[in-house]
Coordinates of C-alpha atoms in Angstrom, one line a residue:
X1 CA 71.4 -29.3 -114.4
X2 CA 71.5 -31.3 -117.7
X3 CA 73.7 -34.4 -117.6
X4 CA 74.4 -37.4 -119.7
X5 CA 76.2 -40.4 -118.3
X6 CA 78.2 -42.5 -120.9
X7 CA 75.4 -42.6 -123.4
X8 CA 75.9 -44.7 -126.6
X9 CA 73.6 -45.0 -129.6
X10 CA 73.8 -47.1 -132.7
X11 CA 71.5 -47.7 -135.7
X12 CA 70.9 -51.1 -137.3
X13 CA 70.9 -51.6 -141.0
X14 CA 71.3 -54.5 -143.5
X15 CA 75.1 -54.0 -143.2
X16 CA 75.1 -54.2 -139.3
X17 CA 75.1 -51.6 -136.7
X18 CA 76.6 -48.1 -137.1
X19 CA 77.7 -46.7 -133.8
X20 CA 76.8 -42.9 -133.7
X21 CA 77.5 -42.1 -130.1
X22 CA 80.2 -43.7 -127.9
X23 CA 80.2 -43.2 -124.1
X24 CA 79.4 -39.4 -124.2
X25 CA 79.1 -37.6 -120.9
X26 CA 78.3 -33.9 -120.6
X27 CA 77.2 -31.6 -117.8
X28 CA 75.5 -28.2 -118.3
X29 CA 74.6 -26.1 -115.2
X30 CA 71.3 -24.1 -114.9
X31 CA 71.6 -21.1 -117.3
X32 CA 74.8 -22.5 -118.8
X33 CA 75.7 -22.7 -122.5
X34 CA 77.3 -25.6 -124.3
X35 CA 78.3 -25.7 -128.0
X36 CA 78.6 -29.1 -129.6
X37 CA 80.9 -28.9 -132.6
X38 CA 81.7 -31.5 -135.2
X39 CA 81.4 -32.4 -138.9
X40 CA 78.3 -33.9 -140.4
X41 CA 77.8 -37.5 -139.2
X42 CA 79.8 -36.9 -136.0
X43 CA 76.8 -37.5 -133.8
X44 CA 75.7 -34.0 -132.8
X45 CA 72.1 -34.3 -133.7
X46 CA 71.7 -37.7 -132.2
X47 CA 73.2 -36.4 -128.9
X48 CA 70.7 -33.5 -128.9
X49 CA 67.8 -35.9 -129.7
X50 CA 68.8 -38.2 -126.8
X51 CA 69.1 -35.2 -124.4
X52 CA 65.6 -34.0 -125.5
X53 CA 64.0 -37.4 -125.2
X54 CA 63.4 -37.6 -128.9
X55 CA 65.5 -40.7 -129.1
X56 CA 66.6 -43.3 -126.4
X57 CA 70.3 -44.2 -126.0
X58 CA 71.2 -47.8 -126.1
X59 CA 73.3 -47.5 -123.0
X60 CA 73.9 -44.8 -120.4
X61 CA 71.4 -42.3 -119.0
X62 CA 70.1 -38.8 -119.4
X63 CA 69.2 -36.6 -116.4
X64 CA 67.5 -33.3 -117.0
X65 CA 66.6 -31.0 -114.1
X66 CA 66.8 -33.9 -111.7
X67 CA 64.7 -36.2 -113.8
X68 CA 66.0 -39.4 -115.3
X69 CA 64.2 -39.3 -118.7
X70 CA 64.3 -43.1 -119.0
X71 CA 62.0 -43.5 -116.0
X72 CA 59.2 -41.4 -117.6
X73 CA 56.2 -42.9 -119.4
X74 CA 55.4 -41.6 -122.9
X75 CA 52.8 -39.2 -121.5
X76 CA 55.0 -38.0 -118.7
X77 CA 57.9 -37.4 -121.1
X78 CA 55.6 -35.4 -123.5
X79 CA 54.4 -33.3 -120.5
X80 CA 58.0 -32.7 -119.4
X81 CA 59.1 -31.7 -122.9
X82 CA 56.2 -29.3 -123.3
X83 CA 56.8 -27.6 -120.0
X84 CA 60.6 -27.7 -119.5
X85 CA 62.2 -27.8 -123.0
X86 CA 62.4 -25.6 -126.0
X87 CA 63.6 -26.8 -129.5
X88 CA 65.0 -25.0 -132.5
X89 CA 65.8 -26.7 -135.8
X90 CA 67.9 -25.8 -138.8
X91 CA 65.0 -24.5 -140.9
X92 CA 63.0 -22.9 -138.1
X93 CA 60.0 -25.2 -138.7
X94 CA 57.5 -22.5 -138.3
X95 CA 53.9 -23.5 -139.0
X96 CA 53.2 -22.0 -142.5
X97 CA 49.5 -21.5 -141.9
X98 CA 50.0 -19.5 -138.7
X99 CA 51.0 -15.8 -138.3
X100 CA 54.2 -14.9 -136.4
X101 CA 52.0 -14.1 -133.4
X102 CA 50.3 -17.5 -133.6
X103 CA 53.5 -19.4 -134.0
X104 CA 55.1 -17.8 -130.9
X105 CA 51.9 -18.3 -129.0
X106 CA 51.6 -22.0 -129.8
X107 CA 53.6 -23.4 -126.8
X108 CA 51.7 -20.9 -124.6
X109 CA 48.4 -22.3 -125.7
X110 CA 49.6 -25.8 -125.1
X111 CA 50.7 -24.9 -121.6
X112 CA 47.6 -22.7 -120.9
X113 CA 49.7 -19.6 -120.3
X114 CA 48.9 -15.9 -121.0
X115 CA 49.8 -15.1 -124.6
X116 CA 49.5 -11.5 -125.8
X117 CA 51.9 -9.8 -123.4
X118 CA 54.5 -12.5 -123.6
X119 CA 54.5 -12.6 -127.4
X120 CA 54.8 -8.8 -127.7
X121 CA 57.6 -8.8 -125.2
X122 CA 59.6 -11.5 -127.1
X123 CA 59.1 -9.8 -130.5
X124 CA 60.4 -6.6 -129.1
X125 CA 63.5 -8.4 -127.7
X126 CA 64.3 -10.1 -131.0
X127 CA 63.7 -6.8 -132.8
X128 CA 60.7 -8.0 -134.9
X129 CA 57.8 -6.2 -133.3
X130 CA 56.6 -5.0 -136.7
X131 CA 56.3 -8.6 -138.0
X132 CA 53.6 -9.7 -135.5
X133 CA 51.0 -10.2 -138.2
X134 CA 53.4 -11.5 -140.9
X135 CA 53.2 -15.0 -142.4
X136 CA 56.3 -17.3 -142.4
X137 CA 56.8 -17.0 -146.1
X138 CA 57.3 -13.2 -145.7
X139 CA 60.3 -13.7 -143.4
X140 CA 64.0 -13.8 -144.3
X141 CA 66.1 -16.7 -143.0
X142 CA 67.5 -14.7 -140.1
X143 CA 64.0 -13.4 -139.2
X144 CA 62.6 -17.0 -139.4
X145 CA 65.3 -18.2 -136.9
X146 CA 64.6 -15.3 -134.5
X147 CA 60.9 -16.1 -134.5
X148 CA 61.7 -19.8 -134.0
X149 CA 63.9 -18.8 -131.0
X150 CA 61.1 -16.6 -129.6
X151 CA 58.7 -19.5 -129.9
X152 CA 61.1 -21.9 -128.3
X153 CA 61.5 -19.8 -125.1
X154 CA 57.9 -18.4 -125.0
X155 CA 56.8 -20.8 -122.2
X156 CA 60.0 -20.1 -120.2
X157 CA 61.6 -23.5 -120.5
X158 CA 64.6 -24.4 -118.4
X159 CA 66.6 -25.9 -121.3
X160 CA 66.8 -25.0 -124.9
X161 CA 68.1 -27.4 -127.6
X162 CA 69.2 -25.8 -130.8
X163 CA 70.2 -28.0 -133.7
X164 CA 72.3 -26.1 -136.3
X165 CA 70.2 -22.9 -135.9
X166 CA 72.8 -20.9 -137.9
X167 CA 73.4 -23.4 -140.7
X168 CA 71.4 -21.5 -143.3
X169 CA 72.5 -18.0 -142.3
X170 CA 75.5 -15.9 -143.2
X171 CA 78.2 -15.7 -140.5
X172 CA 77.4 -12.2 -139.3
X173 CA 73.6 -13.0 -139.0
X174 CA 74.4 -16.3 -137.3
X175 CA 76.7 -14.8 -134.7
X176 CA 74.1 -12.1 -133.9
X177 CA 71.4 -14.7 -133.5
X178 CA 73.6 -16.8 -131.1
X179 CA 74.6 -13.8 -129.0
X180 CA 70.9 -12.8 -128.7
X181 CA 70.0 -16.4 -127.7
X182 CA 72.7 -16.7 -125.1
X183 CA 72.0 -13.3 -123.6
X184 CA 68.2 -13.8 -123.4
X185 CA 68.5 -17.3 -122.0
X186 CA 70.9 -16.2 -119.3
X187 CA 68.3 -13.6 -118.3
X188 CA 65.7 -16.3 -117.9
X189 CA 68.1 -18.9 -116.4
X190 CA 67.6 -21.2 -119.3
X191 CA 70.4 -23.6 -120.2
X192 CA 71.3 -23.9 -123.9
X193 CA 72.9 -26.8 -125.8
X194 CA 73.7 -25.8 -129.4
X195 CA 75.0 -27.9 -132.2
X196 CA 77.0 -26.2 -135.0
X197 CA 79.6 -26.7 -137.7
X198 CA 80.8 -23.1 -137.1
X199 CA 84.0 -23.1 -135.0
X200 CA 83.8 -19.4 -134.6
X201 CA 80.8 -19.8 -132.2
X202 CA 82.9 -21.7 -129.7
X203 CA 84.1 -18.5 -128.1
X204 CA 80.5 -17.4 -127.3
X205 CA 79.6 -20.4 -125.2
X206 CA 80.6 -21.2 -121.6
X207 CA 81.8 -24.7 -122.7
X208 CA 82.5 -26.5 -126.0
X209 CA 82.9 -30.1 -126.9
X210 CA 83.9 -31.5 -130.3
X211 CA 82.6 -34.8 -131.5
X212 CA 84.3 -37.1 -134.0
X213 CA 82.7 -40.4 -134.9
X214 CA 80.5 -40.2 -131.8
X215 CA 83.2 -39.6 -129.3
X216 CA 84.3 -36.4 -127.5
X217 CA 87.7 -35.5 -128.7
X218 CA 88.0 -32.0 -127.3
X219 CA 86.5 -30.0 -124.5
X220 CA 87.0 -26.3 -123.6
X221 CA 85.9 -25.0 -120.3
X222 CA 85.5 -21.2 -120.8
X223 CA 85.6 -20.4 -117.1
X224 CA 88.8 -22.3 -116.6
X225 CA 90.4 -20.6 -119.6
X226 CA 89.5 -17.1 -118.3
X227 CA 90.9 -17.9 -114.9
X228 CA 94.2 -19.1 -116.4

């Protein structure tokens, strides 16, 4: 279970404090999917960063898998992130000097897990088995994001945080990527929180919230909609 309780976050500047999140509460069950939709500057990335422990909210709390992130030391948080979380960013952020195999294997090395079988399995699932020895500069945008996804779930995390993973892809490729992410993560009981500008991706997730100026202005519960 991933939960935030009334988290708020602001950033100070010479002109005062800009409030980016305002009393945001969410709940994502194990294996569930949540799409966070909103325009640039609405607070999507900040929310994801707070959930992932990359930033600390000014007020409220974040509870991931029964752990209050605020109670962890820096070393404990790093260990928790390395074992329980996976991250995907807009540009993929693959390590340019490593092959596709080495990029996907990186979190497995950090967690002292078996590499070869898992990497081959993931490459087959994302349809890129033939790219195992390729370098990042040889990949298309869609291929880069598929490899980034494979790397993010290689160590079998329980939660995946994806910040605008389809922003640099055409709509068809982006939808295919998200469907693949959701299907594979459900198979592995991994919850996903995805931020996006793309309203069309709302129908693919179990639940959707829309942020405006740091506040939730709309929430769609897919299960409730199906039942009614």
